[in-house]
Short mmCIF file of C-alpha atoms and ligand atoms in Angstrom, two decimals:
data_model
loop_
_atom_site.label_atom_id
_atom_site.label_comp_id
_atom_site.label_asym_id
_atom_site.label_seq_id
_atom_site.Cartn_x
_atom_site.Cartn_y
_atom_site.Cartn_z
CA MET A 1470 -17.07 -0.02 -23.90
CA TRP A 1471 -15.41 -3.16 -25.21
CA GLY A 1472 -14.30 -6.02 -23.05
CA VAL A 1473 -10.58 -5.61 -23.30
CA SER A 1474 -10.40 -2.33 -21.40
CA TYR A 1475 -11.96 -3.93 -18.34
CA TYR A 1476 -9.85 -7.04 -18.19
CA HIS A 1477 -8.57 -6.42 -14.68
CA GLY A 1478 -6.45 -3.68 -16.15
CA VAL A 1479 -3.65 -5.88 -17.41
CA MET A 1480 -4.88 -7.15 -20.75
CA GLN A 1481 -3.22 -6.16 -23.96
CA PRO A 1482 -4.91 -6.71 -27.31
CA ILE A 1483 -2.83 -9.05 -29.42
CA GLN A 1484 -4.80 -9.27 -32.58
CA LEU A 1485 -8.15 -8.11 -33.82
CA LEU A 1486 -10.47 -10.81 -35.04
CA GLN A 1487 -13.55 -10.26 -37.08
CA ARG A 1488 -15.97 -10.97 -34.25
CA GLY A 1489 -13.86 -10.44 -31.19
CA VAL A 1490 -10.65 -9.28 -29.61
CA LEU A 1491 -7.94 -11.77 -28.79
CA ALA A 1492 -6.31 -10.45 -25.68
CA GLY A 1493 -3.44 -11.59 -23.47
CA CYS A 1494 -3.30 -11.10 -19.72
CA LEU A 1495 0.05 -9.65 -18.67
CA LEU A 1496 -0.19 -11.18 -15.21
CA CYS A 1497 -1.21 -14.74 -15.83
CA SER A 1498 -0.48 -15.48 -19.48
CA THR A 1499 -4.10 -16.09 -20.33
CA VAL A 1500 -5.40 -15.56 -23.79
CA ALA A 1501 -9.11 -15.09 -24.18
CA VAL A 1502 -11.32 -14.30 -27.10
CA LEU A 1503 -13.45 -11.44 -25.94
CA LYS A 1504 -16.64 -11.27 -27.96
CA ALA A 1505 -17.18 -7.88 -29.51
CA GLN A 1506 -20.42 -7.16 -27.76
CA PRO A 1507 -21.16 -4.27 -25.47
CA LEU A 1508 -20.31 -5.20 -21.93
CA VAL A 1509 -21.81 -3.64 -18.91
CA ILE A 1510 -19.31 -4.15 -16.15
CA ASN A 1511 -20.44 -2.51 -12.97
CA TYR A 1512 -18.02 -0.84 -10.58
CA ASP A 1513 -20.62 1.34 -8.90
CA GLU A 1514 -21.77 0.16 -5.46
CA ALA A 1515 -25.03 2.07 -5.94
CA LYS A 1516 -25.82 -0.09 -8.97
CA VAL A 1517 -25.33 -3.45 -7.26
CA PRO A 1518 -28.71 -5.17 -7.66
CA ARG A 1519 -30.84 -5.85 -4.59
CA PHE A 1520 -30.55 -9.51 -3.77
CA THR A 1521 -31.39 -12.01 -1.08
CA LEU A 1522 -28.87 -14.68 -0.29
CA PRO A 1523 -30.04 -18.23 0.33
CA ASP A 1524 -29.43 -19.44 3.87
CA PRO A 1525 -26.74 -22.10 4.21
CA LEU A 1526 -28.48 -23.32 7.35
CA THR A 1527 -31.91 -24.02 5.82
CA THR A 1528 -32.26 -27.31 3.96
CA GLN A 1529 -33.85 -27.64 0.54
CA ASP A 1530 -36.97 -28.81 2.36
CA GLY A 1531 -37.03 -25.64 4.41
CA ILE A 1532 -35.83 -27.19 7.65
CA GLN A 1533 -33.55 -25.19 9.94
CA VAL A 1534 -30.17 -26.79 10.60
CA THR A 1535 -29.47 -26.37 14.30
CA THR A 1536 -26.94 -29.11 15.10
CA PRO A 1537 -23.47 -29.96 13.81
CA SER A 1538 -24.68 -33.45 12.92
CA ALA A 1539 -27.53 -32.10 10.75
CA TRP A 1540 -24.99 -29.88 9.02
CA LYS A 1541 -22.61 -32.75 8.44
CA GLY A 1542 -25.17 -35.40 7.59
CA ILE A 1543 -27.77 -33.44 5.62
CA ARG A 1544 -27.00 -29.86 4.73
CA ARG A 1545 -23.32 -30.06 3.81
CA PRO A 1546 -23.89 -32.93 1.35
CA GLU A 1547 -26.83 -30.99 -0.15
CA ILE A 1548 -24.71 -27.90 -0.71
CA LEU A 1549 -21.79 -29.89 -2.05
CA SER A 1550 -23.95 -31.64 -4.63
CA LEU A 1551 -25.62 -28.34 -5.60
CA LEU A 1552 -22.31 -26.62 -6.31
CA THR A 1553 -21.00 -29.74 -8.02
CA ARG A 1554 -23.98 -30.09 -10.35
CA GLU A 1555 -24.65 -26.42 -11.10
CA MET A 1556 -21.19 -24.92 -11.15
CA PHE A 1557 -17.91 -26.85 -11.03
CA GLY A 1558 -19.08 -30.22 -12.33
CA GLU A 1559 -18.68 -33.72 -11.02
CA ALA A 1560 -15.18 -35.19 -10.93
CA PRO A 1561 -14.17 -38.85 -10.71
CA GLY A 1562 -12.80 -40.22 -7.46
CA SER A 1563 -9.23 -41.23 -6.87
CA PRO A 1564 -8.13 -43.51 -9.74
CA GLU A 1565 -7.13 -47.05 -8.87
CA SER A 1566 -4.05 -47.09 -11.00
CA MET A 1567 -1.93 -44.15 -10.07
CA GLN A 1568 1.80 -44.24 -9.46
CA PHE A 1569 4.17 -42.00 -7.58
CA LYS A 1570 7.80 -41.83 -8.57
CA VAL A 1571 10.48 -39.84 -6.78
CA GLU A 1572 12.53 -38.43 -9.66
CA SER A 1573 15.17 -36.53 -7.74
CA GLU A 1574 16.10 -35.73 -4.19
CA SER A 1575 18.62 -33.35 -2.61
CA VAL A 1576 19.29 -32.80 1.08
CA ASP A 1577 21.14 -29.54 0.67
CA ALA A 1578 19.25 -27.44 -1.84
CA LEU A 1579 19.17 -23.64 -1.65
CA ASP A 1580 22.54 -23.44 0.11
CA GLY A 1581 21.58 -26.00 2.69
CA LEU A 1582 18.27 -24.38 3.64
CA ALA A 1583 16.08 -26.99 1.96
CA ARG A 1584 15.48 -30.59 1.11
CA ARG A 1585 14.18 -30.72 -2.42
CA LYS A 1586 12.26 -33.56 -4.04
CA GLU A 1587 10.69 -33.92 -7.44
CA VAL A 1588 7.92 -36.49 -7.64
CA THR A 1589 5.79 -37.54 -10.59
CA VAL A 1590 2.16 -38.45 -10.07
CA HIS A 1591 1.42 -40.70 -13.03
CA LEU A 1592 -2.15 -41.28 -14.18
CA GLU A 1593 -2.65 -44.24 -16.48
CA GLY A 1594 -3.85 -43.67 -20.02
CA THR A 1595 -6.66 -45.57 -21.71
CA ALA A 1596 -6.91 -47.43 -25.00
CA ASP A 1597 -7.55 -44.07 -26.69
CA THR A 1598 -5.44 -41.68 -24.67
CA ALA A 1599 -1.94 -41.29 -23.33
CA GLY A 1600 -1.48 -41.04 -19.58
CA VAL A 1601 -0.93 -37.81 -17.70
CA ASP A 1602 2.08 -36.91 -15.54
CA ILE A 1603 1.82 -34.27 -12.86
CA ASP A 1604 5.33 -33.12 -11.90
CA VAL A 1605 5.44 -32.12 -8.26
CA LEU A 1606 8.17 -29.98 -6.69
CA ILE A 1607 8.68 -30.13 -2.93
CA TYR A 1608 10.91 -27.98 -0.74
CA LEU A 1609 11.08 -28.83 2.95
CA PRO A 1610 13.01 -27.13 5.74
CA ALA A 1611 16.34 -29.03 5.76
CA LYS A 1612 16.66 -29.05 9.52
CA ALA A 1613 13.13 -30.18 10.33
CA GLU A 1614 13.06 -32.76 13.11
CA LYS A 1615 9.41 -33.67 12.56
CA PRO A 1616 7.26 -34.04 9.46
CA SER A 1617 6.77 -30.52 8.07
CA PRO A 1618 3.50 -28.66 7.57
CA VAL A 1619 3.34 -27.49 3.95
CA PHE A 1620 1.65 -24.99 1.67
CA LEU A 1621 0.42 -26.67 -1.50
CA GLY A 1622 -0.52 -24.58 -4.52
CA LEU A 1623 -0.53 -24.92 -8.28
CA ASN A 1624 1.63 -22.54 -10.32
CA PHE A 1625 1.01 -20.74 -13.63
CA ALA A 1626 4.27 -21.33 -15.49
CA GLY A 1627 6.02 -24.53 -14.42
CA ASN A 1628 7.79 -25.56 -11.22
CA HIS A 1629 11.02 -23.99 -12.39
CA SER A 1630 9.26 -20.60 -12.45
CA ILE A 1631 8.75 -20.42 -8.69
CA GLN A 1632 12.44 -20.27 -7.76
CA ASN A 1633 15.64 -19.54 -9.63
CA ASP A 1634 17.13 -22.95 -8.79
CA PRO A 1635 19.02 -24.48 -11.74
CA ASP A 1636 18.35 -27.98 -10.42
CA ILE A 1637 14.58 -27.84 -10.83
CA THR A 1638 13.59 -29.79 -13.92
CA LEU A 1639 12.46 -27.42 -16.65
CA SER A 1640 8.83 -28.14 -17.51
CA LYS A 1641 8.25 -29.68 -20.93
CA SER A 1642 4.51 -29.08 -20.81
CA TRP A 1643 2.58 -26.87 -23.20
CA MET A 1644 2.43 -23.28 -21.98
CA ARG A 1645 0.99 -20.08 -23.27
CA SER A 1646 3.83 -18.34 -25.14
CA ASN A 1647 5.19 -15.41 -23.20
CA PRO A 1648 8.64 -14.43 -24.54
CA GLN A 1649 9.01 -11.78 -21.83
CA ASN A 1650 8.98 -14.60 -19.28
CA GLY A 1651 11.08 -16.99 -21.35
CA ILE A 1652 8.24 -19.08 -22.79
CA VAL A 1653 8.82 -19.41 -26.53
CA ASP A 1654 6.68 -21.42 -28.97
CA HIS A 1655 4.67 -22.79 -26.06
CA GLN A 1656 7.77 -24.18 -24.37
CA ALA A 1657 9.61 -23.02 -21.27
CA THR A 1658 13.27 -22.05 -21.81
CA GLU A 1659 16.09 -21.57 -19.31
CA ALA A 1660 15.21 -17.87 -19.29
CA SER A 1661 11.93 -18.65 -17.55
CA ARG A 1662 13.55 -19.95 -14.37
CA GLY A 1663 12.33 -17.93 -11.41
CA SER A 1664 9.95 -15.82 -13.51
CA GLY A 1665 7.17 -16.26 -10.93
CA SER A 1666 9.39 -16.17 -7.85
CA SER A 1667 7.98 -12.91 -6.48
CA ARG A 1668 4.81 -14.89 -5.73
CA TRP A 1669 6.67 -17.72 -3.98
CA PRO A 1670 8.98 -16.46 -1.20
CA VAL A 1671 10.36 -19.97 -0.76
CA GLU A 1672 13.26 -19.11 1.53
CA THR A 1673 11.13 -17.08 3.93
CA ILE A 1674 8.55 -19.87 4.05
CA LEU A 1675 11.22 -22.48 4.79
CA LYS A 1676 12.71 -20.32 7.54
CA ARG A 1677 9.29 -20.16 9.16
CA GLY A 1678 9.22 -23.95 9.33
CA TYR A 1679 6.90 -24.68 6.41
CA GLY A 1680 7.48 -26.61 3.24
CA VAL A 1681 6.29 -25.63 -0.24
CA VAL A 1682 4.67 -28.08 -2.65
CA THR A 1683 3.70 -27.06 -6.16
CA ALA A 1684 2.87 -28.33 -9.63
CA TYR A 1685 2.10 -26.67 -12.96
CA TYR A 1686 -1.68 -26.45 -13.42
CA GLY A 1687 -1.35 -27.16 -17.15
CA ASP A 1688 0.04 -30.63 -16.34
CA ILE A 1689 -3.45 -31.47 -15.11
CA ASP A 1690 -5.37 -29.69 -17.82
CA PRO A 1691 -3.90 -27.14 -20.25
CA ASP A 1692 -5.78 -23.88 -19.77
CA PHE A 1693 -7.52 -23.33 -23.07
CA ASP A 1694 -10.87 -24.27 -24.49
CA ASP A 1695 -10.44 -27.42 -26.56
CA GLY A 1696 -13.69 -29.08 -25.48
CA TRP A 1697 -11.70 -30.97 -22.79
CA GLN A 1698 -9.78 -33.11 -25.28
CA ASN A 1699 -6.42 -32.96 -23.51
CA GLY A 1700 -5.36 -33.16 -19.85
CA VAL A 1701 -7.11 -35.50 -17.44
CA HIS A 1702 -10.67 -35.37 -18.79
CA PRO A 1703 -10.29 -37.98 -21.58
CA LEU A 1704 -8.83 -40.46 -19.08
CA PHE A 1705 -12.31 -40.79 -17.66
CA TYR A 1706 -14.56 -40.70 -20.71
CA ARG A 1707 -16.79 -43.77 -20.83
CA ASP A 1708 -17.28 -45.81 -23.98
CA SER A 1709 -17.77 -43.38 -26.83
CA GLN A 1710 -17.96 -40.27 -24.65
CA LYS A 1711 -16.16 -37.33 -26.29
CA THR A 1712 -16.77 -34.49 -23.88
CA PRO A 1713 -18.01 -34.11 -20.28
CA GLU A 1714 -21.76 -34.08 -19.80
CA SER A 1715 -23.30 -30.78 -18.71
CA HIS A 1716 -23.00 -31.68 -15.01
CA GLN A 1717 -19.47 -33.08 -15.30
CA TRP A 1718 -16.19 -31.41 -14.48
CA GLY A 1719 -14.76 -28.35 -16.13
CA SER A 1720 -11.11 -27.34 -15.86
CA ILE A 1721 -11.30 -25.79 -12.40
CA ALA A 1722 -12.73 -29.02 -11.00
CA ALA A 1723 -9.95 -30.88 -12.83
CA TRP A 1724 -7.24 -28.68 -11.31
CA ALA A 1725 -8.81 -29.18 -7.87
CA TRP A 1726 -8.96 -32.93 -8.49
CA GLY A 1727 -5.26 -32.80 -9.42
CA LEU A 1728 -4.54 -31.12 -6.06
CA SER A 1729 -6.24 -34.09 -4.39
CA ARG A 1730 -4.04 -36.51 -6.32
CA ILE A 1731 -0.98 -34.59 -5.11
CA MET A 1732 -2.50 -34.83 -1.63
CA ASP A 1733 -2.72 -38.60 -2.12
CA TYR A 1734 1.04 -38.60 -2.58
CA LEU A 1735 1.68 -36.23 0.35
CA GLN A 1736 -0.16 -38.65 2.64
CA THR A 1737 2.49 -41.26 1.84
CA ASP A 1738 5.54 -39.02 2.35
CA HIS A 1739 6.84 -39.35 5.91
CA ASP A 1740 8.68 -36.03 5.72
CA ILE A 1741 5.37 -34.22 5.39
CA ALA A 1742 2.69 -33.70 8.05
CA GLY A 1743 -0.27 -34.99 6.03
CA ASN A 1744 -2.73 -33.44 8.48
CA LYS A 1745 -1.17 -29.98 8.11
CA VAL A 1746 -1.44 -29.29 4.41
CA SER A 1747 -2.69 -25.78 3.58
CA VAL A 1748 -3.97 -25.44 0.03
CA LEU A 1749 -3.62 -22.04 -1.60
CA GLY A 1750 -4.03 -20.43 -4.98
CA HIS A 1751 -4.15 -17.12 -6.74
CA SER A 1752 -6.96 -15.92 -9.00
CA ARG A 1753 -8.28 -18.85 -11.11
CA LEU A 1754 -6.10 -21.02 -8.93
CA GLY A 1755 -7.73 -19.42 -5.87
CA LYS A 1756 -11.10 -20.56 -7.21
CA THR A 1757 -9.37 -23.92 -7.56
CA SER A 1758 -8.00 -24.03 -4.01
CA LEU A 1759 -11.45 -23.21 -2.60
CA TRP A 1760 -13.04 -26.01 -4.60
CA ALA A 1761 -10.24 -28.40 -3.63
CA GLY A 1762 -10.87 -27.58 0.04
CA ALA A 1763 -14.61 -28.05 -0.43
CA THR A 1764 -14.30 -31.44 -2.13
CA ASP A 1765 -11.40 -32.84 -0.11
CA GLU A 1766 -11.56 -32.47 3.65
CA ARG A 1767 -7.99 -33.64 4.07
CA PHE A 1768 -6.89 -30.07 3.34
CA ALA A 1769 -6.47 -28.61 6.82
CA LEU A 1770 -6.51 -24.94 5.84
CA VAL A 1771 -7.59 -23.13 2.69
CA ILE A 1772 -6.35 -19.86 1.19
CA SER A 1773 -8.02 -17.85 -1.55
CA ASN A 1774 -5.80 -15.11 -2.97
CA ASN A 1775 -7.80 -12.67 -5.14
CA SER A 1776 -10.06 -15.49 -6.38
CA GLY A 1777 -12.92 -13.22 -7.47
CA CYS A 1778 -15.83 -14.38 -9.60
CA GLY A 1779 -16.47 -18.11 -9.24
CA GLY A 1780 -14.19 -18.06 -6.19
CA ALA A 1781 -14.88 -16.11 -3.03
CA ALA A 1782 -16.82 -13.20 -4.59
CA LEU A 1783 -20.62 -13.26 -4.32
CA SER A 1784 -22.07 -13.64 -7.82
CA LYS A 1785 -25.39 -11.97 -7.02
CA ARG A 1786 -23.63 -8.65 -6.55
CA ALA A 1787 -22.67 -8.73 -10.23
CA TYR A 1788 -19.84 -6.30 -9.47
CA GLY A 1789 -16.74 -6.51 -11.66
CA GLU A 1790 -16.56 -9.85 -13.46
CA THR A 1791 -19.94 -11.54 -13.88
CA ILE A 1792 -21.07 -15.09 -14.58
CA ARG A 1793 -21.83 -14.35 -18.19
CA ARG A 1794 -18.47 -12.73 -18.64
CA ILE A 1795 -16.47 -15.54 -17.05
CA ASN A 1796 -18.39 -18.23 -18.94
CA SER A 1797 -17.81 -16.40 -22.23
CA SER A 1798 -14.11 -15.71 -21.74
CA PHE A 1799 -13.33 -19.11 -20.23
CA PRO A 1800 -15.98 -21.59 -21.43
CA HIS A 1801 -13.91 -24.50 -20.14
CA TRP A 1802 -13.59 -23.47 -16.48
CA PHE A 1803 -17.01 -24.49 -15.15
CA CYS A 1804 -19.46 -27.20 -16.15
CA ASP A 1805 -21.97 -26.38 -18.87
CA ASN A 1806 -24.87 -26.18 -16.41
CA PHE A 1807 -23.36 -23.00 -15.02
CA THR A 1808 -24.10 -21.09 -18.23
CA TYR A 1809 -27.78 -21.19 -17.28
CA TYR A 1810 -27.02 -18.42 -14.79
CA ASN A 1811 -25.48 -16.06 -17.37
CA ASP A 1812 -27.26 -12.74 -16.66
CA ARG A 1813 -29.52 -14.66 -14.27
CA GLU A 1814 -27.67 -14.31 -11.00
CA HIS A 1815 -31.02 -13.81 -9.27
CA LEU A 1816 -31.93 -17.42 -10.14
CA LEU A 1817 -28.87 -18.92 -8.47
CA PRO A 1818 -30.04 -21.24 -5.68
CA PHE A 1819 -26.69 -20.65 -3.95
CA ASP A 1820 -23.91 -18.14 -3.85
CA GLN A 1821 -20.23 -18.23 -3.06
CA HIS A 1822 -20.76 -18.09 0.72
CA TYR A 1823 -21.83 -21.73 0.28
CA LEU A 1824 -18.38 -22.48 -1.09
CA ILE A 1825 -16.81 -20.97 2.04
CA ALA A 1826 -19.31 -22.80 4.27
CA LEU A 1827 -18.17 -26.11 2.76
CA LEU A 1828 -14.75 -25.46 4.30
CA ALA A 1829 -16.14 -25.21 7.84
CA PRO A 1830 -14.92 -25.81 10.49
CA ARG A 1831 -11.47 -25.62 8.87
CA PRO A 1832 -9.66 -22.29 8.80
CA VAL A 1833 -10.04 -20.28 5.61
CA TYR A 1834 -8.22 -17.10 4.58
CA ILE A 1835 -9.80 -14.84 1.96
CA ALA A 1836 -7.52 -12.12 0.60
CA SER A 1837 -8.36 -9.21 -1.70
CA ALA A 1838 -6.40 -6.36 -3.25
CA GLN A 1839 -7.57 -2.76 -3.32
CA GLU A 1840 -6.98 -2.24 -7.05
CA ASP A 1841 -8.45 -5.61 -8.00
CA ARG A 1842 -11.99 -4.37 -8.50
CA TRP A 1843 -12.52 -6.95 -11.24
CA ALA A 1844 -12.51 -9.58 -8.44
CA ASP A 1845 -14.94 -7.56 -6.26
CA PRO A 1846 -13.12 -7.29 -2.90
CA LYS A 1847 -16.33 -6.49 -1.04
CA GLY A 1848 -18.04 -9.54 -2.52
CA GLU A 1849 -15.07 -11.64 -1.41
CA PHE A 1850 -15.35 -10.28 2.11
CA LEU A 1851 -19.12 -10.82 2.28
CA SER A 1852 -18.95 -14.48 1.33
CA GLY A 1853 -16.87 -14.96 4.48
CA VAL A 1854 -19.35 -12.97 6.54
CA TYR A 1855 -22.33 -14.98 5.27
CA ALA A 1856 -20.56 -18.29 5.87
CA ASP A 1857 -19.93 -17.30 9.48
CA PRO A 1858 -23.17 -18.84 10.92
CA VAL A 1859 -22.00 -22.27 9.75
CA TYR A 1860 -18.67 -21.85 11.54
CA ARG A 1861 -20.53 -20.70 14.69
CA LEU A 1862 -22.78 -23.75 14.55
CA LEU A 1863 -19.66 -25.91 14.43
CA GLY A 1864 -18.22 -24.15 17.48
CA LYS A 1865 -15.75 -21.87 15.69
CA LYS A 1866 -15.46 -18.11 15.90
CA GLY A 1867 -15.53 -17.48 12.14
CA ILE A 1868 -15.43 -13.74 11.51
CA SER A 1869 -17.14 -11.06 13.63
CA ALA A 1870 -16.57 -8.07 11.35
CA ARG A 1871 -19.61 -6.95 9.37
CA GLU A 1872 -17.94 -4.01 7.66
CA MET A 1873 -14.88 -4.18 5.41
CA PRO A 1874 -11.73 -3.69 7.53
CA GLU A 1875 -9.14 -0.97 7.01
CA ILE A 1876 -6.69 -1.53 4.18
CA ASN A 1877 -3.84 -3.88 5.19
CA GLU A 1878 -5.61 -5.00 8.35
CA SER A 1879 -6.18 -8.73 8.84
CA VAL A 1880 -9.46 -9.54 10.63
CA GLY A 1881 -11.40 -12.60 11.75
CA ASP A 1882 -10.63 -15.84 13.48
CA THR A 1883 -11.29 -19.12 11.66
CA ILE A 1884 -12.48 -17.09 8.68
CA ARG A 1885 -9.84 -14.47 8.12
CA TYR A 1886 -9.81 -11.61 5.64
CA HIS A 1887 -7.68 -8.75 4.43
CA ILE A 1888 -7.67 -6.24 1.63
CA ARG A 1889 -4.18 -4.98 0.94
CA THR A 1890 -2.92 -2.07 -1.10
CA GLY A 1891 -1.95 -2.80 -4.68
CA LYS A 1892 -3.09 -4.87 -7.57
CA HIS A 1893 -4.12 -8.42 -8.48
CA ASP A 1894 -1.05 -10.39 -7.36
CA VAL A 1895 0.46 -12.43 -4.55
CA THR A 1896 2.81 -10.37 -2.41
CA ASP A 1897 5.06 -10.84 0.62
CA PHE A 1898 2.38 -9.11 2.67
CA ASP A 1899 -0.13 -11.80 1.67
CA TRP A 1900 2.28 -14.61 2.53
CA GLU A 1901 3.10 -13.03 5.88
CA GLN A 1902 -0.62 -13.17 6.79
CA TYR A 1903 -0.97 -16.76 5.54
CA MET A 1904 1.96 -17.96 7.62
CA ASN A 1905 0.69 -16.13 10.73
CA PHE A 1906 -2.71 -17.73 10.14
CA ALA A 1907 -1.20 -21.19 9.74
CA ASP A 1908 0.90 -20.63 12.90
CA GLN A 1909 -2.29 -19.81 14.77
CA HIS A 1910 -4.31 -22.79 13.54
CA LEU A 1911 -1.89 -25.56 12.68
CA LYS A 1912 1.07 -25.28 15.02
C1 GCU B 90 -9.10 -13.33 -15.55
C2 GCU B 90 -10.44 -13.89 -15.13
C3 GCU B 90 -10.52 -14.06 -13.62
C4 GCU B 90 -9.32 -14.87 -13.13
C5 GCU B 90 -8.04 -14.23 -13.63
C6 GCU B 90 -6.77 -15.01 -13.31
O1 GCU B 90 -8.99 -12.02 -15.10
O2 GCU B 90 -11.44 -13.04 -15.60
O3 GCU B 90 -11.71 -14.72 -13.26
O4 GCU B 90 -9.34 -14.94 -11.73
O5 GCU B 90 -8.08 -14.10 -15.04
O6 GCU B 90 -6.83 -16.18 -13.09
O7 GCU B 90 -5.71 -14.39 -13.35
#
């Protein structure tokens, strides 16, 4: 079987190449070159390999972690540096020269329901490179009497795609062409306004007392494999460096780093409750929100929507998308060290439950979809289950379930999980759970 038929069911071949298939994802406007080699993608629970997961509460020296201070002081830093070095890659800190500029502001957007702001986060260029602008869109409940809690998440197709609001500045950034959604010759057109709005129920969110903050992920790093020549990476190359070293950041770490830069701005905005920012993302951007939460503890709550392989799903299960497959289709997402584990999941000294454990004791929501087998719903659930001992150690309830819940049932306390009906997507049902979860933990 060739790769394209397994591409979470929504890929369409665009063009046949001599050595591979160029395929476009109908859901997220990805294009990937799928090598024409036989792929064994497993969807059979009976064929999941036997594996033993490493214990998040045993240090590299084999010492049991039994106190919150040993977790915080020893084990958490160990796990963070392991995942940094072996998987996502090391990112720079917050740059010294960064500027925020409020580009527009309205107090009666969306028929008076919202305050809307557009803010640019400007990152200085270097002698060799131009700077980078991250355009941030903010909607806040117009009638809020206190600083608002917000949901922050990157979007796939420009800020103007999340809501059909003619006053949102149309993105000028490079985008994957998608004429169906109004993206022509890599540029957004007026026709693309609101094209992603089903995933962003802005009005409902505002009515529940939350704000929405978003930016286009391609502003931070365009999502294609160019050896990290565009986006934020070149801003940090040293001397004659041309590409990140094998332990340095890939694109997911860059997107997560960009979320932290937006967070830097949010901390300065008095209309926003800087201690009540929930970071969320779908699919590759769910992997990104998890890593943002792991690397930046200012995020109060973290949401992974269908994040799958490299996100919440356990890699050692090798069910659906595998490490080799993700590293081949998207060589720019993780750091080069991660390719060592292609077809060698058994050698991983960690698994994705470590990523969830890094969020402890903060609330985390992991969401799956029944038809999204590519993302391995059970593997997503289990990473929550195996992170639970860390939450317990830190005095939180985590998640008690040990078996997958019924479809459309939300279970767990500080670690919450659901698998809903339907496909790989973000739906109103998902948002309803996220807002209930935020009400429970942040209000
Ligand atoms: C592909 C990829 C997944 C990713 C998804 C998305 O399906 O294989 O790992 O989550 O794209 O981001 O939509």
